Tab-separated table of C-alpha atoms in Angstrom:
chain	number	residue	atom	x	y	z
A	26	UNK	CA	7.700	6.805	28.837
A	27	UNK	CA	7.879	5.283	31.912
A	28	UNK	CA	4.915	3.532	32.513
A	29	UNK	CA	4.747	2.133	28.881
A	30	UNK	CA	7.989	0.423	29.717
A	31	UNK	CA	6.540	-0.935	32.797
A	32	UNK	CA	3.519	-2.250	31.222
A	33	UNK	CA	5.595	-4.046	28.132
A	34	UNK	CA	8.158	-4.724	30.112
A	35	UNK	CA	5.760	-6.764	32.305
A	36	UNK	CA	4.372	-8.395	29.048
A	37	UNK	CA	7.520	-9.649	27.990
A	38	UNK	CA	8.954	-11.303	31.013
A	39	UNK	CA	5.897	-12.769	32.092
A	40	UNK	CA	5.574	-16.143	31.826
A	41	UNK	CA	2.427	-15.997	30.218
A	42	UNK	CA	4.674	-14.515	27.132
A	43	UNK	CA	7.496	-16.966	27.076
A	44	UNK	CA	7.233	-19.223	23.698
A	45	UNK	CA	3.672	-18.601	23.408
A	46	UNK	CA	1.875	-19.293	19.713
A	47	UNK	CA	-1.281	-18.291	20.531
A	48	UNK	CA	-2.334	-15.218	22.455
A	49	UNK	CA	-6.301	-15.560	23.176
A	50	UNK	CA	-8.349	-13.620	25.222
A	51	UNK	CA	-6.962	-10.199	24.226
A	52	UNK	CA	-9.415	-7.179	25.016
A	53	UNK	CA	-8.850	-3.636	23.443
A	54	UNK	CA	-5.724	-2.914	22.417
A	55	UNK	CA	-3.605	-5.685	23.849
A	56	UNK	CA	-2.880	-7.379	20.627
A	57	UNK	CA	-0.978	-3.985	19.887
A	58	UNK	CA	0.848	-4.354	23.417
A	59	UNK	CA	1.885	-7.615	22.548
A	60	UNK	CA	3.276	-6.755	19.581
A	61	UNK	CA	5.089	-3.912	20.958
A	62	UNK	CA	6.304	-7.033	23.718
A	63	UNK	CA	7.578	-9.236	20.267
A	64	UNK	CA	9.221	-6.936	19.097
A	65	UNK	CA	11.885	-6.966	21.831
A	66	UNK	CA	12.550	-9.986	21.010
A	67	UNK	CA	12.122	-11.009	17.300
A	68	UNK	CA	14.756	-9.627	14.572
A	69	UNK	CA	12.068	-9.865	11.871
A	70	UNK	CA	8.026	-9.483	12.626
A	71	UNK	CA	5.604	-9.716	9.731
A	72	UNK	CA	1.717	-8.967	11.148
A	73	UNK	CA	-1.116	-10.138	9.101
A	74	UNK	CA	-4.431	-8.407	9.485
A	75	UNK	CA	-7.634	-8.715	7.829
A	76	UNK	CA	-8.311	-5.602	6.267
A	77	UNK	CA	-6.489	-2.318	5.309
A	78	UNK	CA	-8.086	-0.306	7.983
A	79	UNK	CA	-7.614	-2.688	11.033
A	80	UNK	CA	-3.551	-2.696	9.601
A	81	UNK	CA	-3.275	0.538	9.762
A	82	UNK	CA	-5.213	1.193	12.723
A	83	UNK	CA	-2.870	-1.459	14.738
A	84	UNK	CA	0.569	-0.030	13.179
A	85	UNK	CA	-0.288	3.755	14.978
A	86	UNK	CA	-1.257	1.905	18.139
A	87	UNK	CA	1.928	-0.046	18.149
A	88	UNK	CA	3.694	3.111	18.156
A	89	UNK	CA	1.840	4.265	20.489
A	90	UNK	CA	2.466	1.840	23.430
A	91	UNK	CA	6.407	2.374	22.561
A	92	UNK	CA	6.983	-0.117	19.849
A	93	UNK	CA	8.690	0.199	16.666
A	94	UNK	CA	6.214	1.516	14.144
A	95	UNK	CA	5.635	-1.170	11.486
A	96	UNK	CA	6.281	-0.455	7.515
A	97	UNK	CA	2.792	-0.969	5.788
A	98	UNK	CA	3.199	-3.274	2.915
A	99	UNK	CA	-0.398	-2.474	0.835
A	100	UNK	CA	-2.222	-4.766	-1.227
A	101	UNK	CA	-2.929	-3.897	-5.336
A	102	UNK	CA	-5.417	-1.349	-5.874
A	103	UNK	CA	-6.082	-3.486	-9.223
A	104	UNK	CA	-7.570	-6.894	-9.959
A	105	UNK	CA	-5.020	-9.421	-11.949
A	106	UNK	CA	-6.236	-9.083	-16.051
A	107	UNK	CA	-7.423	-5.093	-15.863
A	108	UNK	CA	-6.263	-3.078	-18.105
A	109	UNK	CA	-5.581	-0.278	-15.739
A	110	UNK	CA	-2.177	-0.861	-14.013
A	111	UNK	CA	-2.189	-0.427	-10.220
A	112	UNK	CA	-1.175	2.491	-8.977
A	113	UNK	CA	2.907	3.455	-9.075
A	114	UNK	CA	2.991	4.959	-5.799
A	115	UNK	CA	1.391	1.726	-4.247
A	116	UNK	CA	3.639	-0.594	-6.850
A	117	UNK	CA	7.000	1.698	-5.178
A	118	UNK	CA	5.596	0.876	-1.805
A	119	UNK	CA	5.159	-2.845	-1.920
A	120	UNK	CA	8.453	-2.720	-3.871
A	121	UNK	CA	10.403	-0.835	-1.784
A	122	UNK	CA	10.021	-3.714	1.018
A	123	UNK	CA	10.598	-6.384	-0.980
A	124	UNK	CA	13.808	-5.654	-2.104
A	125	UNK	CA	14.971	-4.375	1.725
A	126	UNK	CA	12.436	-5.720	4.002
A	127	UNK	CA	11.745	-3.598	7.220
A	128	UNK	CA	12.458	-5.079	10.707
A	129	UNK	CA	8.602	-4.778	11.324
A	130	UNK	CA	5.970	-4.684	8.453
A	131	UNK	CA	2.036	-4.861	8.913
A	132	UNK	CA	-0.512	-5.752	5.837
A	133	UNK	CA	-3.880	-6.795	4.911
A	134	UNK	CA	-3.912	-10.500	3.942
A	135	UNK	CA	-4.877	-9.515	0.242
A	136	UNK	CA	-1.779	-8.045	-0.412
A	137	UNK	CA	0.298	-11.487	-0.580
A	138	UNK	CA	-2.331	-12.839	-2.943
A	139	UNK	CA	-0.738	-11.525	-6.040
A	140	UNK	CA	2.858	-12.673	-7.127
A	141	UNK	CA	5.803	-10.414	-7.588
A	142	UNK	CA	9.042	-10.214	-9.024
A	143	UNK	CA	11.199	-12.816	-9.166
A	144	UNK	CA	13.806	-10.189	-8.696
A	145	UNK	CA	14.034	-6.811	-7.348
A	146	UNK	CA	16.565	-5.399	-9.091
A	147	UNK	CA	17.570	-2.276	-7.438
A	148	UNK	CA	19.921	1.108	-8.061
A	149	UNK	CA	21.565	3.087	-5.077
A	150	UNK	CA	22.741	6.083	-6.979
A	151	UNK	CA	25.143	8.307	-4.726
A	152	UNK	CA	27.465	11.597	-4.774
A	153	UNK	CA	30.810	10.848	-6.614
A	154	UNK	CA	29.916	7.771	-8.024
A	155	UNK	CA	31.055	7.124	-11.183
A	156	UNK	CA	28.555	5.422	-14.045
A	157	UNK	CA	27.694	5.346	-17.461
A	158	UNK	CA	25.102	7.409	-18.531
A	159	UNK	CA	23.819	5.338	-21.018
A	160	UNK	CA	24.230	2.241	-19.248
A	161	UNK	CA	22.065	3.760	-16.378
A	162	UNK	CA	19.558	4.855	-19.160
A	163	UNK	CA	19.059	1.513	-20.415
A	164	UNK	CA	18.309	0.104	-16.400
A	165	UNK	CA	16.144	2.400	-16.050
A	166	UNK	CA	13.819	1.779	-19.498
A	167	UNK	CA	14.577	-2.282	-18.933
A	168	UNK	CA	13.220	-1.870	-15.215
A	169	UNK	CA	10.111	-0.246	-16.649
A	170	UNK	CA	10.642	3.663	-16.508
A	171	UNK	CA	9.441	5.497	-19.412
A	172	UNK	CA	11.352	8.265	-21.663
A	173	UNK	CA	9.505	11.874	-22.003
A	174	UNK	CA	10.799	15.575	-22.246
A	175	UNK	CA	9.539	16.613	-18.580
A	176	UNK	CA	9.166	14.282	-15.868
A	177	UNK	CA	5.556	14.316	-14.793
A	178	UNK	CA	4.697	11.710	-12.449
A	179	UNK	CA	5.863	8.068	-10.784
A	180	UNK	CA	7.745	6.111	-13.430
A	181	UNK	CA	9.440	8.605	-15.676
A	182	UNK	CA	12.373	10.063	-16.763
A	183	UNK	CA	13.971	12.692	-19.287
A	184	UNK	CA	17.496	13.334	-20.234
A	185	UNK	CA	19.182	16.896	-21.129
A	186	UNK	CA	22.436	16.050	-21.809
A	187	UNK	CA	24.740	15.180	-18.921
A	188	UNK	CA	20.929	16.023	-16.377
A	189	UNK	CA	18.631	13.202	-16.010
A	190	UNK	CA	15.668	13.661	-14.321
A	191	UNK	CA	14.394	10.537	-12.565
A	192	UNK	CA	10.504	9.676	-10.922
A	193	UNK	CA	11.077	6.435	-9.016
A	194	UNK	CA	8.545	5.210	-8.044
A	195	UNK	CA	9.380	4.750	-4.148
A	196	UNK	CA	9.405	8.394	-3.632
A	197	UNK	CA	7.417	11.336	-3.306
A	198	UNK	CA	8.984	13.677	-5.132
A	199	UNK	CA	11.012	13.643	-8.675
A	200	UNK	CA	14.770	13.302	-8.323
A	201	UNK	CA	17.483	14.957	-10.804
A	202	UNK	CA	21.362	14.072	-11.085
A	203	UNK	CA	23.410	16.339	-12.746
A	204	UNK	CA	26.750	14.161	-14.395
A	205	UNK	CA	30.032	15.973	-14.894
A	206	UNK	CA	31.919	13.521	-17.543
A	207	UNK	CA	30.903	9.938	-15.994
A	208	UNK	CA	30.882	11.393	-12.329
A	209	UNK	CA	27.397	12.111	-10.234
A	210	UNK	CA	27.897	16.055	-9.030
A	211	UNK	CA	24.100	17.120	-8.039
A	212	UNK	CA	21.166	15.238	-6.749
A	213	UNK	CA	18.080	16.935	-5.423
A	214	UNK	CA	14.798	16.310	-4.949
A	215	UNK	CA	12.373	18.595	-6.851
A	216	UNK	CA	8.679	19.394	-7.594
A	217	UNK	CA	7.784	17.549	-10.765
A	218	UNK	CA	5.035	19.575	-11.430
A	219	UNK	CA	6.495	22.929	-11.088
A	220	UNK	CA	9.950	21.471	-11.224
A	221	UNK	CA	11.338	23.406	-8.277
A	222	UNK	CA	14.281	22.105	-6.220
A	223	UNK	CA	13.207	21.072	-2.621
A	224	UNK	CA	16.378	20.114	-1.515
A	225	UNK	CA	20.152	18.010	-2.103
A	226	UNK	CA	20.309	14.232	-1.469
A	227	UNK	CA	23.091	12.121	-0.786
A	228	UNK	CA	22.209	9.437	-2.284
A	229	UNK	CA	18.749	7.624	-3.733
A	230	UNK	CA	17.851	3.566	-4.279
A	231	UNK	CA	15.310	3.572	-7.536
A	232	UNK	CA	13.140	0.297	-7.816
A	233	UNK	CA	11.405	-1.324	-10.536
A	234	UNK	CA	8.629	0.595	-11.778
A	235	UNK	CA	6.473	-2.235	-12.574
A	236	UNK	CA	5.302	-5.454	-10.267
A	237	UNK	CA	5.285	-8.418	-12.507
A	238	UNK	CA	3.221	-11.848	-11.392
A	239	UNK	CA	5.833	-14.120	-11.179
A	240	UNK	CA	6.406	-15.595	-7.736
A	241	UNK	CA	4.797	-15.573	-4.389
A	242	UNK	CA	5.759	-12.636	-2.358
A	243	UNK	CA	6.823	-14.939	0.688
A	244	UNK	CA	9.670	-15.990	-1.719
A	245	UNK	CA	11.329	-12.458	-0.559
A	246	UNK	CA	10.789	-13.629	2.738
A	247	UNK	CA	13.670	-12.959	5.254
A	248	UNK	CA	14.366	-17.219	7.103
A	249	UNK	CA	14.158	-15.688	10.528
A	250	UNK	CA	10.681	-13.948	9.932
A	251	UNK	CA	7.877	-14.378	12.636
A	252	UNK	CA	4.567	-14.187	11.145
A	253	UNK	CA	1.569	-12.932	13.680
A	254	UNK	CA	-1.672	-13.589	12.560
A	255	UNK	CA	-4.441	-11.213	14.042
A	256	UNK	CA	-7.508	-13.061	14.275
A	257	UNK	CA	-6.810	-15.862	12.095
A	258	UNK	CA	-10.345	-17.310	12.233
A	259	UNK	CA	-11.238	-14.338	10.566
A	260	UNK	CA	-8.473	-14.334	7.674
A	261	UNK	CA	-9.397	-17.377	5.789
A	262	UNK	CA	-6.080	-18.502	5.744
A	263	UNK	CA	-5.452	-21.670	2.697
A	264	UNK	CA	-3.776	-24.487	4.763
A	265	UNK	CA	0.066	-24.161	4.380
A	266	UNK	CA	-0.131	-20.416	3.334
A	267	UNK	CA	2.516	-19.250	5.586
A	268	UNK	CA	4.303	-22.860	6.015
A	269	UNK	CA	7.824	-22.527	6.959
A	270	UNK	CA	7.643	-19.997	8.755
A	271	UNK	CA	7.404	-19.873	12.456
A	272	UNK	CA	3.884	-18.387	13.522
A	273	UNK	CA	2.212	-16.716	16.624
A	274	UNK	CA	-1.937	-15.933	17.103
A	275	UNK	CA	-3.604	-13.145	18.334
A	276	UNK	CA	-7.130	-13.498	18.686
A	277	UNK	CA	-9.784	-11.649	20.987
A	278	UNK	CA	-11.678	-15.381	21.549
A	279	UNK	CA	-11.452	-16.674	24.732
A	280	UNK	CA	-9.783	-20.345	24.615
A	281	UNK	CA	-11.264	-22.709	26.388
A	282	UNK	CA	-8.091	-24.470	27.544
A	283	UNK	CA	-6.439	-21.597	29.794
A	284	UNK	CA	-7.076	-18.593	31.286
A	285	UNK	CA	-6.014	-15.484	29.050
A	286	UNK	CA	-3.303	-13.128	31.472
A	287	UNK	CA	-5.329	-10.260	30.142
A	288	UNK	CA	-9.085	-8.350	30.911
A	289	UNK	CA	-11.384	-5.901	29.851
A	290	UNK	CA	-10.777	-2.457	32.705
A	291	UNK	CA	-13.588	-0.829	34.112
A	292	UNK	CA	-16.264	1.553	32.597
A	293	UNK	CA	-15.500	5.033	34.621
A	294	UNK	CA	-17.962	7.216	32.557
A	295	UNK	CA	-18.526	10.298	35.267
A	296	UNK	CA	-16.342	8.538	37.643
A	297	UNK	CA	-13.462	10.006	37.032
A	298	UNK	CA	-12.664	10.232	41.311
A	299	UNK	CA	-12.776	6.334	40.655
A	300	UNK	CA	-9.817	5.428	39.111
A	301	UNK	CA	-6.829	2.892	39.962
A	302	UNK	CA	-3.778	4.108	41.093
A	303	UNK	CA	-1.382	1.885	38.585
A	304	UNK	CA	-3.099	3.179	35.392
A	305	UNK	CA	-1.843	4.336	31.984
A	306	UNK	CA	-4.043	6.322	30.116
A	307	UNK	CA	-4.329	7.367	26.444
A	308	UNK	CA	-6.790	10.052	24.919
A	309	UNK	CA	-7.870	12.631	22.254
A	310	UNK	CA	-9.200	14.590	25.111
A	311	UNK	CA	-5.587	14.544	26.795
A	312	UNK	CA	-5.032	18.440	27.577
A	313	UNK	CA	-8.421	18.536	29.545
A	314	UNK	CA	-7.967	15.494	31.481
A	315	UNK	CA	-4.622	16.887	32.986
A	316	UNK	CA	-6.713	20.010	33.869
A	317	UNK	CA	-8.978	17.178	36.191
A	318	UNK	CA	-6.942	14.352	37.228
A	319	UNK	CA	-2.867	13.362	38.457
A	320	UNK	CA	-2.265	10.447	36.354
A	321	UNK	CA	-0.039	9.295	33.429
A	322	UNK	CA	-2.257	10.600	29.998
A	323	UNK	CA	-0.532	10.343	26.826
A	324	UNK	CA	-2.483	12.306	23.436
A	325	UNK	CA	-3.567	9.811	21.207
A	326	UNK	CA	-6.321	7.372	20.432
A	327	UNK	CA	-6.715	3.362	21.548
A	328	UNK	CA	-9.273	1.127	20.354
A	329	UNK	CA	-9.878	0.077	23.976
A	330	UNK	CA	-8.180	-0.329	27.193
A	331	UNK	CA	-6.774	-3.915	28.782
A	332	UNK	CA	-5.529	-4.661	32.177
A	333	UNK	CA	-2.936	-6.989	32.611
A	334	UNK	CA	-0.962	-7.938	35.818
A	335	UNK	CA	-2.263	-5.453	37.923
A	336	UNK	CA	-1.324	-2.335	35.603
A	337	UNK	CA	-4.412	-1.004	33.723
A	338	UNK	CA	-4.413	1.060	30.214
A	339	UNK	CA	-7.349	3.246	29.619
A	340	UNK	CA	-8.900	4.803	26.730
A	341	UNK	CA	-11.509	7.517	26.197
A	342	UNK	CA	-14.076	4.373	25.689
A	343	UNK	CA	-13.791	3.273	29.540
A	344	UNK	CA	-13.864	7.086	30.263
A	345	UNK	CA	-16.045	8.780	27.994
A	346	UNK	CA	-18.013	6.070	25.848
A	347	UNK	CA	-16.381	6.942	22.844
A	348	UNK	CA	-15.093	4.579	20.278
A	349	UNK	CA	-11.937	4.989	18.211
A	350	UNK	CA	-12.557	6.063	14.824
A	351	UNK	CA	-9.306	5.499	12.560
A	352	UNK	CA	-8.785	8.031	10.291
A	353	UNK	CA	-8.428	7.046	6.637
A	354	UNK	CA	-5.519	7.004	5.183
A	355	UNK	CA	-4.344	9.117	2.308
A	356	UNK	CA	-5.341	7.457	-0.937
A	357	UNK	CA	-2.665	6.842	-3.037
A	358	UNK	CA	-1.840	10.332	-5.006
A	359	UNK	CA	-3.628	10.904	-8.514
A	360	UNK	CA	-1.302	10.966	-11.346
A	361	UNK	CA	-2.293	12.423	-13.917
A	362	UNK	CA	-3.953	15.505	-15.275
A	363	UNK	CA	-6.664	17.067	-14.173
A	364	UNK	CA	-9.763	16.513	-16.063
A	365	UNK	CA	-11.637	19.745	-15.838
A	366	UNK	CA	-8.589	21.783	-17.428
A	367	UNK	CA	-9.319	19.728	-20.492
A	368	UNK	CA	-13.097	20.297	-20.350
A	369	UNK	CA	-12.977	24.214	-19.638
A	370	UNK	CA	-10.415	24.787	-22.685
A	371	UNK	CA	-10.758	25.486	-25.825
A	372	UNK	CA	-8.530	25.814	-28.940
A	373	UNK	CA	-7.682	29.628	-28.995
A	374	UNK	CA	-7.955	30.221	-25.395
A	375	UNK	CA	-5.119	32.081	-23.430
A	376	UNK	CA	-3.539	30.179	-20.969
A	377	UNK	CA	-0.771	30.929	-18.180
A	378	UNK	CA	1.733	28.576	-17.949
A	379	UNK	CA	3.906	28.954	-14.546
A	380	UNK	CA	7.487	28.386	-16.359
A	381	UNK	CA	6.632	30.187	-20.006
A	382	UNK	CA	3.718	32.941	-19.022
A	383	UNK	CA	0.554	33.889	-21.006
A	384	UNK	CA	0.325	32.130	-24.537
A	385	UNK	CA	-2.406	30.685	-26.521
A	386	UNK	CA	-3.637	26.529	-26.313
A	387	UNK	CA	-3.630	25.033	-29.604
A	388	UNK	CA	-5.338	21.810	-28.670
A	389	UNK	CA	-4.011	18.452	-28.044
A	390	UNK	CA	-1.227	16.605	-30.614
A	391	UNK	CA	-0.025	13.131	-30.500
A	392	UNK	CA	3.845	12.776	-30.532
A	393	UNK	CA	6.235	10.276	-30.375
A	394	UNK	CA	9.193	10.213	-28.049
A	395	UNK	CA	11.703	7.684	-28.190
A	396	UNK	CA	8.920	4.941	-29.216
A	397	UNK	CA	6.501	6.056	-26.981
A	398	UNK	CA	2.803	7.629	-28.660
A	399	UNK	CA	1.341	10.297	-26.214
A	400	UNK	CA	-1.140	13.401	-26.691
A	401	UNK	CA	0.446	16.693	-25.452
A	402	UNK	CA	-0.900	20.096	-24.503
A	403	UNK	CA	0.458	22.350	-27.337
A	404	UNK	CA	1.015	25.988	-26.634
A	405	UNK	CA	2.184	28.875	-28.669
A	406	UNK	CA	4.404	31.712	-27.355
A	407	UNK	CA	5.080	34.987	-28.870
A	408	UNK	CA	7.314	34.585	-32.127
A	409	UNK	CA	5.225	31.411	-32.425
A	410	UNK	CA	7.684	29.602	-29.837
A	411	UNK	CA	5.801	26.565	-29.153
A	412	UNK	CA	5.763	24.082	-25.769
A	413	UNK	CA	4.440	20.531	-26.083
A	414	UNK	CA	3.064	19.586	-22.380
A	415	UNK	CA	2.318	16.156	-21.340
A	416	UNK	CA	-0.533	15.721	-19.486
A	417	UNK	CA	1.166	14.506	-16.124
A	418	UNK	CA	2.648	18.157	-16.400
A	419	UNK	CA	-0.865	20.349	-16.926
A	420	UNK	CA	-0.881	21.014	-13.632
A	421	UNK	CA	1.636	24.423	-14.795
A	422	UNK	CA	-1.004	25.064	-17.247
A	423	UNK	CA	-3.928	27.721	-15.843
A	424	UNK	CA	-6.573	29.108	-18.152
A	425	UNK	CA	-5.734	33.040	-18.439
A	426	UNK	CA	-8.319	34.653	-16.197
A	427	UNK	CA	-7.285	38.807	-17.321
């Protein structure tokens, strides 16, 4: 939009902005808008927050004011020595990045305190490419995938001849390739728990399913990276954490050596008549505004306005009082079975499962597939046809309610 241009615009060739290191002062949402300035005119931003929340609060804001979106890089959901793993959707995530890091990425300080992988070893798997099914099996177990009959969740696969189903764990959604001698013919995504297709891919790029603690994650590091550090007072940071690297402040603190380029706007709570003619504004309440006054009002929340060489951004907290509540994000997906299947069934019971139909649950049996021990669901058909189903897949199990 026009006016966001202006405003960054004006940021950027300021020159308040030119080969600045620390930005102090900063009211509202400016250290978003300078971000969204920085990114004009650095290759490679990395933005260091304190916490989760204020990470992912800032990466929808720098959208917002017309930036680049930053990739979230998320900290472990696990402490290092507990026995629970951390989760594979968070492992893909952090993964994912590291091996091909994003032009912009925002995180929580915590998630650089672990160490990662010494290397990411990555496989793009496309159309027409040619590999060895074995060979490809092999990656897959050495890079931390395990071997079932059904692919259930994050980290698995199963093979059916020249079919191999594949969960990596940098995507939403299970992933099967279809091999016609040693050549790829079908990929597509599918529904690993009621293994529908959802559509054909071109290609995919798998990752490791497991994060080992082996080096410090700024060893994946691109050279030309600019590190900003939100509030640095407030991160703690060990001295020489980031060294190397070149590195820009934000802070809301006033320094006492200059003057900071930006201020805090007006309240205009019931003064709506009141406003400045060169302002920007940005609201939840955006369709009723436009109803009342003629300015610029793009849909969307702020934590608070700034005003900065005579163009002002308002928020619905200099017009209505309100503060911006970010929304939590998604947690990271349960994988897994269901608990309260397994506590409302019985052996004996009838059961519907979405693939097989109505048959009886026999209980649970431990198997062993290709060196792996595991408890499956076991179910008996008519003619005593019988379906082992691991619990990552109970989700196609229902108890028979006829």
């Amino acid at each position: 939009l026009p006016m966001i241009d202006k405003i960054i615009s004006a940021i950027q060739q300021s020159k308040y902005f030119q080969d600045k290191i620390v930005f102090a002062g900063l009211p509202g949402s400016a250290p978003s808008a300078v971000i969204a300035a920085l990114q004009r005119q650095n290759p490679s931003l990395l933005i260091v927050t304190p916490t989760t929340e204020t990470a992912q609060a800032m990466a929808a804001e720098i959208e917002l004011l017309g930036g680049a979106r930053p990739e979230f890089f998320p900290a472990l959901d696990t402490l290092p020595g507990e026995a629970a793993g951390s989760s594979k959707e968070i492992v893909g995530q952090r993964l994912s990045r590291l091996a091909c890091w994003p032009e912009t990425t925002i995180a929580p300080l915590k998630a650089f305190l672990p160490k990662t992988n010494k290397s990411i070893k990555t496989k793009r798997l496309k159309i027409s490419n040619k590999i060895d099914r074995d060979e490809l099996i092999a990656w897959l177990v050495e890079q931390g995938y395990r071997r079932f009959e059904i692919v259930g969740e994050r980290g698995e696969l199963a093979v059916r001849g020249g079919i191999i189903d594949i969960f990596p764990v940098n995507y939403d959604h299970a992933v099967r390739l279809e091999l016609a001698g040693d050549e790829i013919v079908s990929l597509r995504s599918f529904n690993a728990f009621n293994q529908r297709s959802s559509g054909p891919l071109n290609e995919i790029l798998i990752v490791p399913a497991v994060e080992k603690r082996e080096v410090p994650v700024f060893d994946h590091f691109p050279e030309n990276l600019t590190i900003v550090l939100l509030e640095p007072l407030e991160l703690s940071l060990q001295p020489g954490q980031f060294a190397g690297f070149r590195q820009i402040e934000l802070t809301a603190f006033a320094s006492p050596s200059e003057e900071s380029a930006f201020s805090s706007p007006a309240g205009y709570l019931n003064k709506l008549n009141e406003l400045p003619p060169n302002c920007l504004i940005f609201s939840k309440h955006a369709a009723r505004l436009r109803e009342e006054i003629d300015r610029e009002i793009i849909e969307g929340g702020l934590r608070g306005g700034f005003v900065f060489g005579g163009l002002t951004v308002l928020t619905d907290r200099e017009l209505f009082g309100e503060e911006f509540v970010q929304r939590q994000a998604k947690p990271a997906s349960a994988e897994g079975v269901a608990d309260e299947l397994l506590a409302d069934l019985k052996p004996g019971d009838f059961v519907v499962h979405e693939n097989y139909g109505i048959g009886l649950y026999r209980g649970q049996q431990t198997l062993t597939w290709d060196g792996v021990k595991q408890e499956y669901l076991l179910l008996e058909f008519a003619d005593g046809d019988k379906v082992y189903v691991p619990p990552s897949m109970a989700g196609l199990v229902e108890k028979y309610a006829g």
